[in-house]
Structure formats: C-alpha cells, structure tokens
CSV table of C-alpha atoms in Angstrom, one decimal:
chain,number,residue,atom,x,y,z
A,1,MET,CA,2.1,-47.9,-38.7
A,2,ARG,CA,0.7,-45.2,-36.9
A,3,LYS,CA,2.4,-42.6,-34.6
A,4,TRP,CA,1.7,-42.0,-30.9
A,5,ASN,CA,-0.4,-38.5,-30.3
A,6,TRP,CA,-0.1,-37.1,-27.3
A,7,ARG,CA,-3.3,-35.6,-27.6
A,8,GLU,CA,-5.3,-38.7,-27.4
A,9,GLY,CA,-3.9,-39.6,-23.9
A,10,GLN,CA,-2.8,-43.2,-24.7
A,11,ARG,CA,-1.4,-45.4,-27.3
A,12,PRO,CA,-3.8,-47.0,-29.8
A,13,HIS,CA,-2.9,-50.0,-29.0
A,14,THR,CA,-1.7,-51.2,-25.0
A,15,ARG,CA,-1.0,-54.5,-24.0
A,16,GLN,CA,-3.5,-56.0,-21.6
A,17,GLY,CA,-1.7,-56.7,-18.5
A,18,ALA,CA,-2.2,-56.7,-14.6
A,19,GLY,CA,-2.8,-52.7,-14.8
A,20,GLN,CA,-5.7,-53.5,-16.9
A,21,ARG,CA,-9.5,-55.1,-17.0
A,22,ARG,CA,-11.1,-56.2,-20.0
A,23,GLY,CA,-14.8,-56.7,-20.2
A,24,TRP,CA,-17.6,-57.5,-23.1
A,25,HIS,CA,-20.4,-54.8,-24.1
A,26,ARG,CA,-23.4,-57.5,-24.2
A,27,GLY,CA,-25.2,-55.5,-26.9
A,28,ASN,CA,-22.6,-55.3,-29.5
A,29,ARG,CA,-19.7,-57.0,-28.3
A,30,GLN,CA,-17.7,-53.9,-28.1
A,31,GLN,CA,-14.6,-54.5,-26.2
A,32,TRP,CA,-13.2,-51.7,-23.4
A,33,TYR,CA,-10.4,-51.2,-21.4
A,34,GLU,CA,-10.4,-49.5,-17.9
A,35,ARG,CA,-6.6,-48.4,-16.7
A,36,ASP,CA,-6.4,-48.9,-12.7
A,37,ASP,CA,-4.0,-46.0,-12.5
A,38,ALA,CA,-4.8,-42.2,-12.9
A,39,GLY,CA,-5.8,-42.0,-16.5
A,40,PRO,CA,-9.6,-41.9,-17.5
A,41,SER,CA,-11.6,-44.6,-19.6
A,42,HIS,CA,-11.9,-44.6,-23.0
A,43,ARG,CA,-13.8,-46.6,-26.0
A,44,PRO,CA,-11.6,-47.6,-28.6
A,45,SER,CA,-13.3,-48.7,-32.1
A,46,GLN,CA,-14.9,-52.1,-32.8
A,47,LYS,CA,-13.1,-55.0,-33.1
A,48,HIS,CA,-10.4,-54.8,-36.5
A,49,HIS,CA,-8.7,-57.6,-38.4
A,50,ALA,CA,-5.7,-58.7,-36.8
A,51,ASN,CA,-3.5,-56.8,-39.9
A,52,GLN,CA,-5.7,-53.6,-39.3
A,53,PRO,CA,-4.3,-51.0,-37.2
A,54,ALA,CA,-6.9,-49.6,-34.8
A,55,SER,CA,-7.8,-46.0,-35.3
A,56,HIS,CA,-9.1,-43.5,-32.5
A,57,SER,CA,-11.5,-41.0,-33.4
A,58,SER,CA,-11.2,-37.5,-31.0
A,59,SER,CA,-15.0,-37.6,-30.9
A,60,SER,CA,-14.6,-40.6,-29.1
A,61,LEU,CA,-12.3,-39.2,-26.1
A,62,PRO,CA,-14.1,-37.4,-23.1
A,63,SER,CA,-14.1,-33.6,-23.9
A,64,SER,CA,-12.5,-33.3,-20.5
A,65,SER,CA,-9.6,-35.7,-21.3
A,66,SER,CA,-9.3,-33.4,-24.5
A,67,SER,CA,-9.1,-30.1,-23.1
A,68,ASN,CA,-6.5,-31.4,-20.1
A,69,ALA,CA,-4.3,-33.0,-22.7
A,70,SER,CA,-4.1,-30.0,-24.6
A,71,SER,CA,-3.3,-28.0,-21.7
A,72,ALA,CA,-0.7,-30.4,-20.4
A,73,ALA,CA,1.4,-30.4,-23.6
A,74,PRO,CA,5.2,-32.5,-22.8
A,75,GLU,CA,7.8,-29.8,-22.1
A,76,LEU,CA,10.6,-30.7,-24.1
A,77,PRO,CA,14.2,-29.6,-23.6
A,78,GLY,CA,15.2,-26.7,-26.2
A,79,PHE,CA,11.6,-26.6,-27.3
A,80,TYR,CA,8.4,-24.3,-26.7
A,81,PHE,CA,5.1,-25.2,-27.4
A,82,ASP,CA,2.6,-22.4,-28.7
A,83,PRO,CA,-0.8,-23.4,-27.8
A,84,GLU,CA,-2.2,-20.9,-30.5
A,85,LYS,CA,-0.5,-22.2,-33.3
A,86,ASN,CA,-0.8,-25.9,-31.9
A,87,ARG,CA,3.3,-27.0,-32.5
A,88,TYR,CA,6.9,-26.6,-31.5
A,89,PHE,CA,9.3,-24.2,-31.9
A,90,ARG,CA,13.2,-24.3,-31.0
A,91,LEU,CA,14.6,-22.2,-28.3
A,92,LEU,CA,18.1,-22.5,-29.5
A,93,PRO,CA,19.3,-19.0,-31.1
A,94,GLY,CA,20.9,-19.4,-34.7
A,95,HIS,CA,17.9,-22.1,-35.9
A,96,ASN,CA,15.3,-19.0,-36.4
A,97,ASN,CA,17.7,-16.3,-37.7
A,98,CYS,CA,14.9,-14.0,-38.3
A,99,ASN,CA,13.0,-14.6,-35.0
A,100,PRO,CA,15.2,-16.1,-32.7
A,101,LEU,CA,13.2,-17.3,-29.6
A,102,THR,CA,14.6,-17.6,-25.6
A,103,ARG,CA,12.4,-18.1,-22.7
A,104,GLU,CA,13.1,-14.8,-21.3
A,105,GLN,CA,11.3,-13.3,-24.4
A,106,LEU,CA,8.7,-15.7,-24.0
A,107,GLN,CA,7.9,-15.1,-20.7
A,108,GLN,CA,8.1,-11.2,-21.3
A,109,LYS,CA,5.5,-11.9,-23.8
A,110,GLU,CA,3.1,-13.5,-21.6
A,111,ARG,CA,3.4,-10.9,-18.8
A,112,GLU,CA,2.8,-8.2,-21.2
A,113,LYS,CA,-0.6,-10.6,-22.3
A,114,GLU,CA,-1.6,-10.8,-18.8
A,115,ARG,CA,-1.0,-7.0,-17.9
A,116,ASN,CA,-2.8,-6.1,-21.2
A,117,LYS,CA,-5.6,-8.3,-19.7
A,118,MET,CA,-5.8,-6.8,-16.4
A,119,LEU,CA,-5.7,-3.3,-18.3
A,120,ALA,CA,-8.6,-3.9,-19.8
A,121,GLU,CA,-10.6,-5.1,-16.9
A,122,ASP,CA,-9.7,-1.7,-14.8
A,123,GLU,CA,-11.9,-0.1,-17.9
A,124,LYS,CA,-14.7,-1.8,-16.9
A,125,THR,CA,-17.3,0.2,-14.2
A,126,ARG,CA,-18.2,-2.8,-12.4
A,127,LYS,CA,-14.9,-4.2,-10.9
A,128,LYS,CA,-14.3,-7.5,-8.5
A,129,ALA,CA,-15.4,-6.6,-4.9
A,130,PRO,CA,-12.1,-6.6,-2.9
A,131,ARG,CA,-13.9,-9.0,-0.4
A,132,ARG,CA,-16.9,-11.5,-1.1
A,133,GLY,CA,-19.8,-9.9,-0.3
A,134,LEU,CA,-18.4,-6.6,0.4
A,135,ASN,CA,-20.5,-3.6,-1.1
A,136,THR,CA,-21.3,-0.4,-0.2
A,137,SER,CA,-25.2,-0.5,0.3
A,138,LEU,CA,-24.6,-4.0,2.5
A,139,LEU,CA,-21.9,-2.3,4.7
A,140,LEU,CA,-24.7,1.0,5.1
A,141,GLN,CA,-27.3,-1.6,6.1
A,142,LYS,CA,-25.3,-3.1,8.6
A,143,ARG,CA,-23.8,0.0,10.1
A,144,HIS,CA,-27.8,1.5,10.2
A,145,LEU,CA,-28.9,-1.9,11.9
A,146,GLY,CA,-26.0,-1.3,14.5
A,147,VAL,CA,-24.2,-4.6,14.0
A,148,LEU,CA,-21.0,-2.9,12.3
A,149,PRO,CA,-18.9,-0.2,14.5
A,150,GLU,CA,-18.3,2.8,13.1
A,151,HIS,CA,-14.4,2.4,12.7
A,152,SER,CA,-14.7,-0.9,10.7
A,153,TYR,CA,-17.2,0.7,8.7
A,154,CYS,CA,-14.8,3.4,7.8
A,155,ARG,CA,-12.4,0.9,6.8
A,156,LEU,CA,-14.1,-1.2,4.9
A,157,VAL,CA,-16.0,1.6,2.4
A,158,HIS,CA,-12.1,3.0,2.1
A,159,GLU,CA,-11.5,-0.9,1.1
A,160,VAL,CA,-14.5,-0.8,-1.8
A,161,LYS,CA,-13.6,2.6,-2.8
A,162,VAL,CA,-10.0,1.4,-3.9
A,163,SER,CA,-11.6,-1.4,-5.8
A,164,GLU,CA,-13.4,1.3,-7.7
A,165,MET,CA,-10.9,3.7,-8.3
A,166,ARG,CA,-10.1,4.2,-12.4
A,167,ARG,CA,-7.1,5.7,-13.8
A,168,HIS,CA,-6.9,9.4,-15.6
A,169,LYS,CA,-4.2,11.1,-17.2
A,170,LEU,CA,-3.1,14.5,-15.8
A,171,GLU,CA,-1.6,17.3,-17.8
A,172,ILE,CA,1.4,19.0,-16.0
A,173,GLN,CA,1.2,22.7,-16.6
A,174,SER,CA,4.0,25.1,-16.3
A,175,THR,CA,4.8,29.0,-16.8
A,176,ASP,CA,6.9,28.3,-19.5
A,177,ASN,CA,4.7,26.3,-22.0
A,178,SER,CA,8.2,25.7,-24.0
A,179,ILE,CA,9.3,23.0,-22.1
A,180,SER,CA,8.2,19.7,-22.3
A,181,ASN,CA,8.2,17.0,-19.8
A,182,THR,CA,9.8,14.1,-22.0
A,183,ASP,CA,12.0,12.5,-19.1
A,184,ASN,CA,11.1,10.0,-17.1
A,185,PHE,CA,10.2,9.9,-13.9
A,186,ARG,CA,12.0,8.4,-11.2
A,187,LEU,CA,11.0,9.4,-7.8
A,188,ILE,CA,8.1,11.4,-6.3
A,189,VAL,CA,7.8,12.1,-2.7
A,190,GLY,CA,4.9,14.0,-1.4
A,191,ASP,CA,5.0,16.5,1.6
A,192,SER,CA,3.1,16.0,4.6
A,193,ALA,CA,0.1,18.0,3.5
A,194,CYS,CA,0.2,16.3,0.0
A,195,GLU,CA,-0.1,19.7,-1.6
A,196,ARG,CA,3.4,19.7,-2.9
A,197,VAL,CA,5.2,16.5,-4.4
A,198,PHE,CA,9.2,16.9,-4.9
A,199,THR,CA,10.2,15.0,-8.2
A,200,VAL,CA,13.3,13.8,-9.7
A,201,ASN,CA,13.4,12.7,-13.5
A,202,ASP,CA,16.1,10.9,-15.4
A,203,VAL,CA,18.2,12.9,-18.1
A,204,SER,CA,18.4,11.5,-21.5
A,205,HIS,CA,22.2,12.9,-21.7
A,206,GLY,CA,23.1,11.7,-18.2
A,207,GLY,CA,22.4,12.7,-14.6
A,208,CYS,CA,18.8,14.2,-13.3
A,209,LYS,CA,16.8,17.2,-12.7
A,210,TYR,CA,14.4,17.8,-9.9
A,211,GLY,CA,11.8,20.3,-8.8
A,212,ILE,CA,8.4,20.6,-7.1
A,213,MET,CA,4.8,19.9,-8.3
A,214,ASN,CA,2.1,22.0,-7.1
A,215,PHE,CA,-1.1,20.3,-6.5
A,216,SER,CA,-4.8,22.2,-6.2
A,217,SER,CA,-8.3,21.0,-6.4
A,218,SER,CA,-11.4,22.7,-7.8
A,219,SER,CA,-14.7,23.0,-6.5
A,220,LYS,CA,-15.7,20.6,-9.4
A,221,GLY,CA,-13.9,18.0,-8.3
A,222,SER,CA,-10.7,18.1,-10.4
A,223,LEU,CA,-7.3,18.2,-9.6
A,224,SER,CA,-4.7,20.2,-11.6
A,225,VAL,CA,-1.1,20.2,-11.5
A,226,GLU,CA,1.7,23.0,-12.0
A,227,MET,CA,5.4,22.3,-12.1
A,228,CYS,CA,7.5,24.7,-10.2
A,229,ASP,CA,9.4,27.7,-12.1
A,230,ASN,CA,13.1,26.4,-11.3
A,231,LEU,CA,14.3,22.7,-12.2
A,232,TYR,CA,18.1,22.0,-10.9
A,233,PHE,CA,20.1,19.7,-12.8
A,234,THR,CA,22.9,17.6,-11.8
A,235,ASN,CA,25.1,14.9,-13.0
A,236,ARG,CA,24.9,12.9,-9.6
A,237,LYS,CA,22.4,10.1,-9.1
A,238,VAL,CA,19.8,11.0,-6.1
A,239,ASN,CA,19.5,7.9,-4.1
A,240,SER,CA,17.1,9.1,-1.4
A,241,ILE,CA,15.1,12.2,-0.1
A,242,CYS,CA,13.0,13.3,2.6
A,243,TRP,CA,11.1,16.6,3.3
A,244,ALA,CA,12.6,18.2,6.0
A,245,SER,CA,10.9,20.8,9.0
A,246,VAL,CA,13.6,23.6,9.7
A,247,ASN,CA,11.4,26.9,9.8
A,248,TYR,CA,8.2,25.2,9.1
A,249,PRO,CA,6.9,22.2,8.4
A,250,ASP,CA,7.8,20.8,5.0
A,251,SER,CA,10.1,24.0,4.4
A,252,HIS,CA,13.0,22.0,3.2
A,253,VAL,CA,13.8,18.9,1.1
A,254,LEU,CA,16.7,16.9,2.2
A,255,LEU,CA,18.7,15.0,-0.6
A,256,CYS,CA,21.4,12.7,-0.7
A,257,LEU,CA,23.6,12.9,-3.7
A,258,VAL,CA,26.0,10.1,-4.9
A,259,GLY,CA,29.4,11.1,-6.2
A,260,VAL,CA,30.2,10.6,-10.1
A,261,ALA,CA,33.7,10.5,-11.3
A,262,ASP,CA,35.5,13.9,-9.9
A,263,THR,CA,32.2,15.1,-7.9
A,264,PRO,CA,32.2,13.9,-4.7
A,265,GLY,CA,28.5,12.8,-3.2
A,266,CYS,CA,27.0,15.3,-0.5
A,267,VAL,CA,23.6,15.6,1.3
A,268,SER,CA,22.2,18.6,0.4
A,269,LEU,CA,19.2,20.6,2.5
A,270,LEU,CA,17.4,22.9,0.1
A,271,PRO,CA,15.0,25.3,0.9
A,272,ALA,CA,11.4,24.4,-0.8
A,273,SER,CA,10.9,28.2,-1.6
A,274,LEU,CA,14.0,27.8,-4.0
A,275,PHE,CA,12.4,26.1,-6.5
A,276,SER,CA,9.9,28.8,-7.5
A,277,ASN,CA,10.6,32.6,-9.0
A,278,SER,CA,7.1,33.7,-7.6
A,279,ASN,CA,7.8,33.2,-3.8
A,280,PRO,CA,8.7,36.8,-2.0
A,281,ASP,CA,10.1,34.9,1.0
A,282,GLN,CA,13.9,34.7,1.4
A,283,PRO,CA,15.2,31.0,0.4
A,284,GLY,CA,16.1,30.4,3.6
A,285,MET,CA,19.0,28.0,4.8
A,286,LEU,CA,20.7,26.3,2.3
A,287,CYS,CA,23.4,23.7,3.4
A,288,SER,CA,25.4,21.0,1.7
A,289,PHE,CA,27.1,18.2,4.1
A,290,LYS,CA,30.3,16.7,2.6
A,291,ILE,CA,28.7,13.1,3.5
A,292,SER,CA,29.5,10.8,0.4
A,293,SER,CA,27.9,7.6,-0.7
A,294,ALA,CA,24.7,8.1,1.5
A,295,TRP,CA,22.1,5.3,1.1
A,296,SER,CA,18.8,7.0,2.9
A,297,CYS,CA,18.5,9.7,4.8
A,298,ALA,CA,15.7,10.8,7.7
A,299,TRP,CA,14.2,14.0,9.4
A,300,CYS,CA,13.3,13.9,12.9
A,301,LEU,CA,10.2,15.9,13.9
A,302,ASN,CA,10.4,15.0,17.9
A,303,PRO,CA,10.8,18.7,19.8
A,304,GLN,CA,13.9,17.6,21.2
A,305,PHE,CA,15.8,17.2,18.4
A,306,ASP,CA,13.9,19.0,15.8
A,307,LYS,CA,16.9,20.2,13.6
A,308,THR,CA,18.1,16.9,13.3
A,309,PHE,CA,18.8,14.4,10.3
A,310,SER,CA,20.3,11.0,9.9
A,311,THR,CA,22.1,9.4,7.0
A,312,GLY,CA,22.5,5.7,6.6
A,313,LEU,CA,26.1,5.2,4.7
A,314,SER,CA,28.2,1.7,4.2
A,315,ARG,CA,28.7,0.0,7.9
A,316,ARG,CA,28.0,3.4,9.6
A,317,VAL,CA,25.3,5.8,10.8
A,318,ILE,CA,25.4,9.6,11.0
A,319,VAL,CA,23.3,11.7,13.2
A,320,LYS,CA,23.7,15.5,12.3
A,321,ASP,CA,22.4,18.6,13.9
A,322,ALA,CA,21.5,20.9,10.6
A,323,GLU,CA,22.0,24.2,12.7
A,324,THR,CA,25.2,23.6,14.8
A,325,GLY,CA,27.0,20.9,13.0
A,326,ARG,CA,27.5,18.6,16.1
A,327,THR,CA,27.6,15.0,14.7
A,328,GLN,CA,27.4,11.6,16.4
A,329,THR,CA,28.6,8.4,14.4
A,330,TYR,CA,27.5,5.2,14.6
A,331,SER,CA,29.0,1.9,13.6
A,332,VAL,CA,27.2,-1.0,12.1
A,333,GLY,CA,28.0,-3.9,10.5
A,334,SER,CA,26.3,-3.5,7.4
A,335,ASP,CA,25.0,-1.0,4.8
A,336,VAL,CA,22.2,1.1,6.0
A,337,LEU,CA,19.6,1.2,3.2
A,338,ALA,CA,16.6,2.6,4.9
A,339,GLN,CA,15.7,4.9,7.9
A,340,GLN,CA,12.8,6.7,9.7
A,341,PHE,CA,12.5,8.7,12.9
A,342,ALA,CA,9.7,8.0,15.7
A,343,LEU,CA,7.5,10.9,16.3
A,344,ARG,CA,7.0,10.8,20.0
A,345,VAL,CA,10.3,9.9,20.8
A,346,PRO,CA,13.5,10.6,19.5
A,347,VAL,CA,14.4,7.1,18.2
A,348,LEU,CA,16.0,6.4,14.7
A,349,PHE,CA,14.8,2.9,12.9
A,350,ASN,CA,17.2,1.7,10.6
A,351,GLY,CA,17.0,-1.1,8.1
A,352,CYS,CA,20.4,-2.9,6.7
A,353,ARG,CA,21.5,-5.0,3.6
A,354,SER,CA,21.9,-7.8,5.7
A,355,GLY,CA,18.1,-7.7,6.6
A,356,GLU,CA,18.9,-6.4,10.3
A,357,ILE,CA,16.6,-3.7,11.7
A,358,PHE,CA,17.7,-1.7,14.7
A,359,SER,CA,16.5,1.5,16.6
A,360,ILE,CA,19.1,4.3,18.1
A,361,ASP,CA,17.8,6.2,21.0
A,362,LEU,CA,19.4,9.6,20.4
A,363,ARG,CA,19.1,10.3,24.3
A,364,GLN,CA,22.2,7.9,24.9
A,365,ARG,CA,24.7,9.5,23.2
A,366,GLY,CA,27.7,8.2,25.5
A,367,ARG,CA,27.8,4.8,25.1
A,368,ARG,CA,30.3,3.3,22.9
A,369,ASP,CA,29.5,0.0,22.5
A,370,HIS,CA,26.6,-1.5,20.6
A,371,SER,CA,24.2,-1.4,23.7
A,372,TRP,CA,23.2,1.8,22.1
A,373,LYS,CA,20.9,-0.5,19.9
A,374,ALA,CA,17.5,-0.1,21.6
A,375,SER,CA,15.9,-3.2,19.7
A,376,ARG,CA,17.1,-5.6,16.8
A,377,PHE,CA,16.1,-8.1,15.1
A,378,HIS,CA,16.2,-9.6,11.5
A,379,GLN,CA,14.6,-10.2,8.2
A,380,GLU,CA,15.8,-12.9,5.7
A,381,SER,CA,17.2,-10.0,2.9
A,382,ALA,CA,18.2,-6.8,2.5
A,383,ILE,CA,15.8,-4.2,3.9
A,384,THR,CA,14.7,-1.6,1.6
A,385,SER,CA,11.8,0.6,3.7
A,386,VAL,CA,10.7,0.8,7.0
A,387,ARG,CA,7.6,2.9,8.3
A,388,VAL,CA,6.9,3.6,11.8
A,389,LEU,CA,3.2,3.4,12.5
A,390,GLN,CA,1.3,5.9,15.0
A,391,ASP,CA,1.5,3.2,17.8
A,392,GLU,CA,5.2,3.6,17.5
A,393,ASN,CA,5.5,-0.1,19.1
A,394,TYR,CA,4.8,-1.3,15.4
A,395,LEU,CA,7.0,-0.9,12.3
A,396,LEU,CA,6.6,-2.1,8.9
A,397,ALA,CA,10.0,-3.3,7.2
A,398,ALA,CA,10.1,-4.5,3.5
A,399,ASP,CA,13.2,-6.3,2.0
A,400,MET,CA,14.6,-8.0,-1.6
A,401,LEU,CA,12.6,-11.3,-1.1
A,402,GLY,CA,9.7,-9.4,-2.0
A,403,GLN,CA,8.6,-10.2,2.2
A,404,ILE,CA,6.5,-7.2,3.9
A,405,LYS,CA,6.1,-7.8,7.4
A,406,LEU,CA,4.6,-5.8,10.5
A,407,TRP,CA,6.7,-5.9,13.6
A,408,ASP,CA,6.2,-5.7,17.3
A,409,VAL,CA,9.2,-3.4,18.3
A,410,ARG,CA,8.4,-4.4,22.2
A,411,GLY,CA,8.4,-8.7,21.4
A,412,THR,CA,10.8,-8.1,18.6
A,413,LYS,CA,8.4,-10.6,16.3
A,414,PRO,CA,6.5,-10.2,13.1
A,415,VAL,CA,2.5,-10.2,14.1
A,416,GLN,CA,1.0,-9.8,10.3
A,417,GLU,CA,2.8,-10.5,6.6
A,418,TYR,CA,1.7,-8.9,3.3
A,419,LYS,CA,1.9,-11.5,0.5
A,420,GLY,CA,2.3,-10.6,-3.1
A,421,HIS,CA,4.6,-8.2,-3.4
A,422,HIS,CA,7.6,-8.8,-5.9
A,423,ASN,CA,11.0,-7.5,-5.6
A,424,GLU,CA,14.3,-9.4,-6.1
A,425,HIS,CA,17.1,-6.2,-5.8
A,426,ALA,CA,15.3,-3.4,-6.1
A,427,TYR,CA,15.0,-0.4,-3.7
A,428,LEU,CA,11.5,0.2,-3.6
A,429,PRO,CA,9.8,2.0,-0.7
A,430,ILE,CA,6.2,1.1,1.2
A,431,HIS,CA,3.8,3.5,1.9
A,432,VAL,CA,0.9,3.5,4.5
A,433,ASN,CA,-2.2,5.7,5.1
A,434,GLU,CA,-3.2,4.4,8.6
A,435,CYS,CA,-6.5,7.0,8.8
A,436,GLU,CA,-7.6,4.5,5.8
A,437,GLY,CA,-6.3,1.5,7.0
A,438,LEU,CA,-4.0,0.8,3.7
A,439,LEU,CA,-0.7,-0.2,2.9
A,440,LEU,CA,0.6,0.5,-0.5
A,441,ALA,CA,4.2,-1.1,-2.3
A,442,VAL,CA,5.0,-1.0,-6.1
A,443,GLY,CA,7.2,-4.4,-7.2
A,444,GLN,CA,9.9,-4.6,-9.4
A,445,ASP,CA,7.2,-6.5,-11.8
A,446,CYS,CA,5.9,-2.7,-11.9
A,447,TYR,CA,2.7,-3.6,-10.3
A,448,THR,CA,1.0,-1.5,-7.8
A,449,ARG,CA,-0.6,-3.6,-4.6
A,450,LEU,CA,-2.8,-2.4,-1.9
A,451,TRP,CA,-3.3,-4.1,1.2
A,452,SER,CA,-5.5,-4.0,4.0
A,453,LEU,CA,-3.4,-3.0,7.0
A,454,LYS,CA,-5.6,-4.8,9.2
A,455,ASP,CA,-5.6,-8.4,8.1
A,456,GLY,CA,-2.9,-8.1,5.4
A,457,HIS,CA,-5.8,-8.9,2.7
A,458,LEU,CA,-4.7,-7.7,-0.6
A,459,LEU,CA,-7.5,-5.5,-2.2
A,460,ARG,CA,-6.1,-4.4,-5.5
A,461,THR,CA,-3.3,-5.0,-8.0
A,462,ILE,CA,-2.9,-2.2,-10.7
A,463,PRO,CA,-1.1,-3.0,-13.5
A,464,SER,CA,1.4,-0.3,-14.9
A,465,PRO,CA,0.0,1.8,-18.1
A,466,HIS,CA,3.6,1.1,-19.7
A,467,PRO,CA,5.0,-2.2,-20.4
A,468,ALA,CA,7.3,-3.5,-17.5
A,469,ALA,CA,10.9,-2.7,-17.3
A,470,ASN,CA,13.5,-2.2,-14.8
A,471,ASP,CA,13.9,1.2,-15.4
A,472,LEU,CA,10.1,2.0,-15.9
A,473,ILE,CA,8.9,1.0,-12.2
A,474,PRO,CA,6.4,3.6,-11.2
A,475,SER,CA,6.7,5.8,-8.1
A,476,VAL,CA,3.6,6.7,-6.1
A,477,VAL,CA,1.9,8.8,-3.9
A,478,PHE,CA,-1.3,8.2,-1.9
A,479,SER,CA,-3.3,10.7,0.0
A,480,SER,CA,-6.8,11.2,1.4
A,481,ASN,CA,-6.5,14.6,0.6
A,482,LEU,CA,-4.2,15.4,-2.8
A,483,GLY,CA,-3.7,19.1,-3.3
A,484,GLY,CA,-4.2,20.3,0.7
A,485,SER,CA,-6.6,20.1,3.5
A,486,ARG,CA,-9.9,20.1,0.8
A,487,GLY,CA,-8.0,18.0,-1.4
A,488,LEU,CA,-9.4,14.9,-3.2
A,489,PRO,CA,-8.4,11.4,-2.1
A,490,GLY,CA,-6.7,8.9,-4.3
A,491,LEU,CA,-3.5,7.6,-6.0
A,492,LEU,CA,-1.3,9.5,-7.9
A,493,MET,CA,1.4,7.5,-10.3
A,494,ALA,CA,4.5,8.7,-11.8
A,495,VAL,CA,5.8,6.0,-15.0
A,496,LYS,CA,7.7,7.0,-17.7
A,497,HIS,CA,7.0,10.8,-18.4
A,498,ASP,CA,3.4,10.4,-17.6
A,499,LEU,CA,1.4,11.5,-14.3
A,500,TYR,CA,-1.7,9.5,-13.7
A,501,TYR,CA,-4.2,9.9,-10.9
A,502,PHE,CA,-6.6,7.1,-9.5
A,503,PRO,CA,-9.5,9.1,-7.9
A,504,TYR,CA,-12.1,7.6,-5.4
A,505,ASN,CA,-14.7,9.6,-7.1
A,506,THR,CA,-16.0,7.6,-9.8
A,507,ASP,CA,-17.7,10.4,-11.7
A,508,TYR,CA,-14.5,12.4,-11.8
A,509,GLN,CA,-14.3,15.4,-14.3
A,510,GLU,CA,-10.9,15.8,-16.1
C-alpha cells in the first residue's frame, strides 16, 4: 500500500462524497475530481484495475500547487524541516550528539543568512530607491518646473543620498603606533560640531577605557581619524555620556560611572583637553560628584542655567549646579533612564522605566508635591531615549518594545510613529538630524534603520558588518559635517573593534 506524500497535496485514493463532483471526459473517458473546498483540482491517471493502486505523477500536478506545497511543509513537534536537504531533523538535544540542533540555533542561522544577503545588496552600485519613482533627476526636474518647494526638494534629495550610501572602513591613526585597537567599541558620542567623538571601549580583563577621536576632512573628500594621546581606564561601567559646555561649547564630558565592589559610583566632569598631551591649554575644571548608580545624565544649554546638569537615578532626579554645588532633588515613582534639556526654556524631559515621560521646569524650585511636573504622558514600556526637537513642542521617545513615537507635548498625544525598530531589553539611543529630516536608531537585532522624520517612512535598513550579538550592537553618529564645518556628510558606525563610514558621496576616496 502506498504511503501518503504531503508534496502531492492529497492522498492517491479519495472516497467520493458530498464534497466532491464526479465527471467524465468524453474523449478518453478519463475521470477527474474537483473538491469544493480550498484544494486545487488535479487529474489522476487513467482508470486502473480494482486490485491495482492508482499512482500519481508529479508532472500531472500544477506547478503552482507543487511549489506551494514545498514551501508549506507540515510542522512536526520536535522536528525541523530543512528545505535544502528536503528532510526532517530532530530538535531534541542528545539525539544528534555530534551536531545537536536547537530552534534558537536555526533561527540564528536564518538571521545570519538574511544579513549576508543584505550585505551583498549594499555592495551593489545601484540600490533600491527609498520611495517608488524617487530619483535625483526626477526631483531636479520637478524643482525646475516649480512643482516642488525648496524644503521638500532638500528633504527628498537627502533621502536619495541616504539610500546610496556605501560602507567604507576607516583606519584609526594614533601617535603611539604600538597600541592597536583590539577592544570592542561600546559607545560613541559626537560633539555638536562632530569634530570629536568620545569613545568607550570594553576591556578584555574587565572594566573599560575611554578617550576622544579627532576627525578631519581633506580637500580630496576623504575622512581621517586620529585617536587622542591619553586613554583613561576604569574598572567601573559607563552608563551614560553627554558633552558639557563649561568654558566654551563642548569643553567637557559628563560621565555616569556605576560602582563595582568596593569602588562607589560617581558622576565625573572631565575637560576634553585632558585627553591630549599636545593641547597647551590648562585642563580646566575637573570634578567628581558622589552620585552613585546614575542611569542617565544631561547638560543644560539654556543661558539661565548654563552650568547646570542633571542625573537620573533610581526613583529620583538630581539637578546640580557644577560651579556652586547647589542641588535640587525630585522624587519620582520609577527609575529615570533617559534625559534631555530643552534649549529655549530651562525644562528637563525625563523618561522612566515605568514608561512615563515627564518634564521639570527648573524655574519652579519651591514646589514640594508632584505639581512641578510641567507635563506627563506614557508609553507602553521602559523609555530608553528622549530627544527634543528644534520646535520644542515636539519630543521623540523610544521604549523597550521597539516603539518610537513623536509626541505633541502640548496635547500630550502621539502624532507620528516610526515602525520597524527592534528592542526588547537593551538601553538603546535614537539620533535625530532635523536639517536633513532623518531619524536613526540601532536595534537590538544590530540593524541600523533610517526613517523620514516627517512621515515616518522607513528609508533604509543597514545590516551590521559583523554577526549579530547582544554585546556587538553597533553605535552610530550621523552628521551633515563629520570633521567640522567643512566636513563630510554621512554615517559613522562603530562595531566590534572596527570603525566604518557611510558617505553621501558615491565617489568617496579612501
């Protein structure tokens, strides 16, 4: 008796019933069956003797039915179907002692296959347009005809440029050539001019090291990177970083260090000149504040509070004047994981583990109850990053469900959502470039995604050059002027111990 083959879609013998219709072909008296339900019709072979089983040929089946069947193999508990080898394998550990299979390994294999496919697509000179029918020549034609406003033209041109960016590896120069960078990048943060990038690297024996990379662009259109002379090591973990303007713009760096064992945590304010021996200037103010277990930090650039910084801790917010030491503490109901100050008014926006987002007006110091919360609204999960736009009535917030929303602070309601971001439990920042209308975020799946800030359209997904891992999530900086006012536009990506540059210019010379 012949066994049932799932690829043929049905059993060879199907009993005639109410759900079938029998008919006869007048030419060769060949019977055929047609099911009234979802299955496609097929023709078995000619009528056989009662003692002979009817056999089906694969060529008699429609090609579409065969391809659909092969792509829809039945899922059997404890087994995995490999379409390449056309067979099932057990998933139970111990059965295949030489090569045990788990569902996590199989999913990782599929993800790695997809990543390599996307890397191959990125190497092509002609890439898929971010929007249908969008190209530079068409935009220029519409601009000359006057049907496309100037601001829309600039925004759409940037979208086209983003889709054409290609990866180039940068060589990091150092005055001490004996030191090779073999420690993995953990975080990079650029200053306001993107001439310098503060870096944090994990050290193999524990702890981390941090320093500053200087960027410069040449007249030929190439980007060069030089690591600073002095690198500082610590056995503590760096939780958060921001640039601080104490003596002049971006003169210092504010670090949140988490305590380890007998070493307590602190918040350090370090002058940027401390990292270079060639700088003749005095290091400037160097402070360490006894603030332990800080999750986040932010520096205020408003002239009324230009020496003020904040730290987000467990169930409280501390606002401190770096010169006078004056401190204001606000008690909250959850850990504060993300912070940023507005520029025009001295208002601090905070994102909590509970999903709450609230603001503090520094001009209202005397209030004891929670009425000092100028505005408050919620997302569904822990907030990992907040960014205030130039129009300070709008704020971007990302959470640990992978949701990125644009909020109207006045009406405390979301007005735009950016879909596709992936995050489950990682502390991941988001980046905004309003001049070019772009939003960037690196997901826990190690993909860098770029959206249109205006309408939330996903413009590009960039895979990591290295296999995805929770400890190898890329850190990025995007700027219109990498290397200063006459610098180059593009994306800077640090992953593992490598540094990559994605320029706008397709003719970039390394």
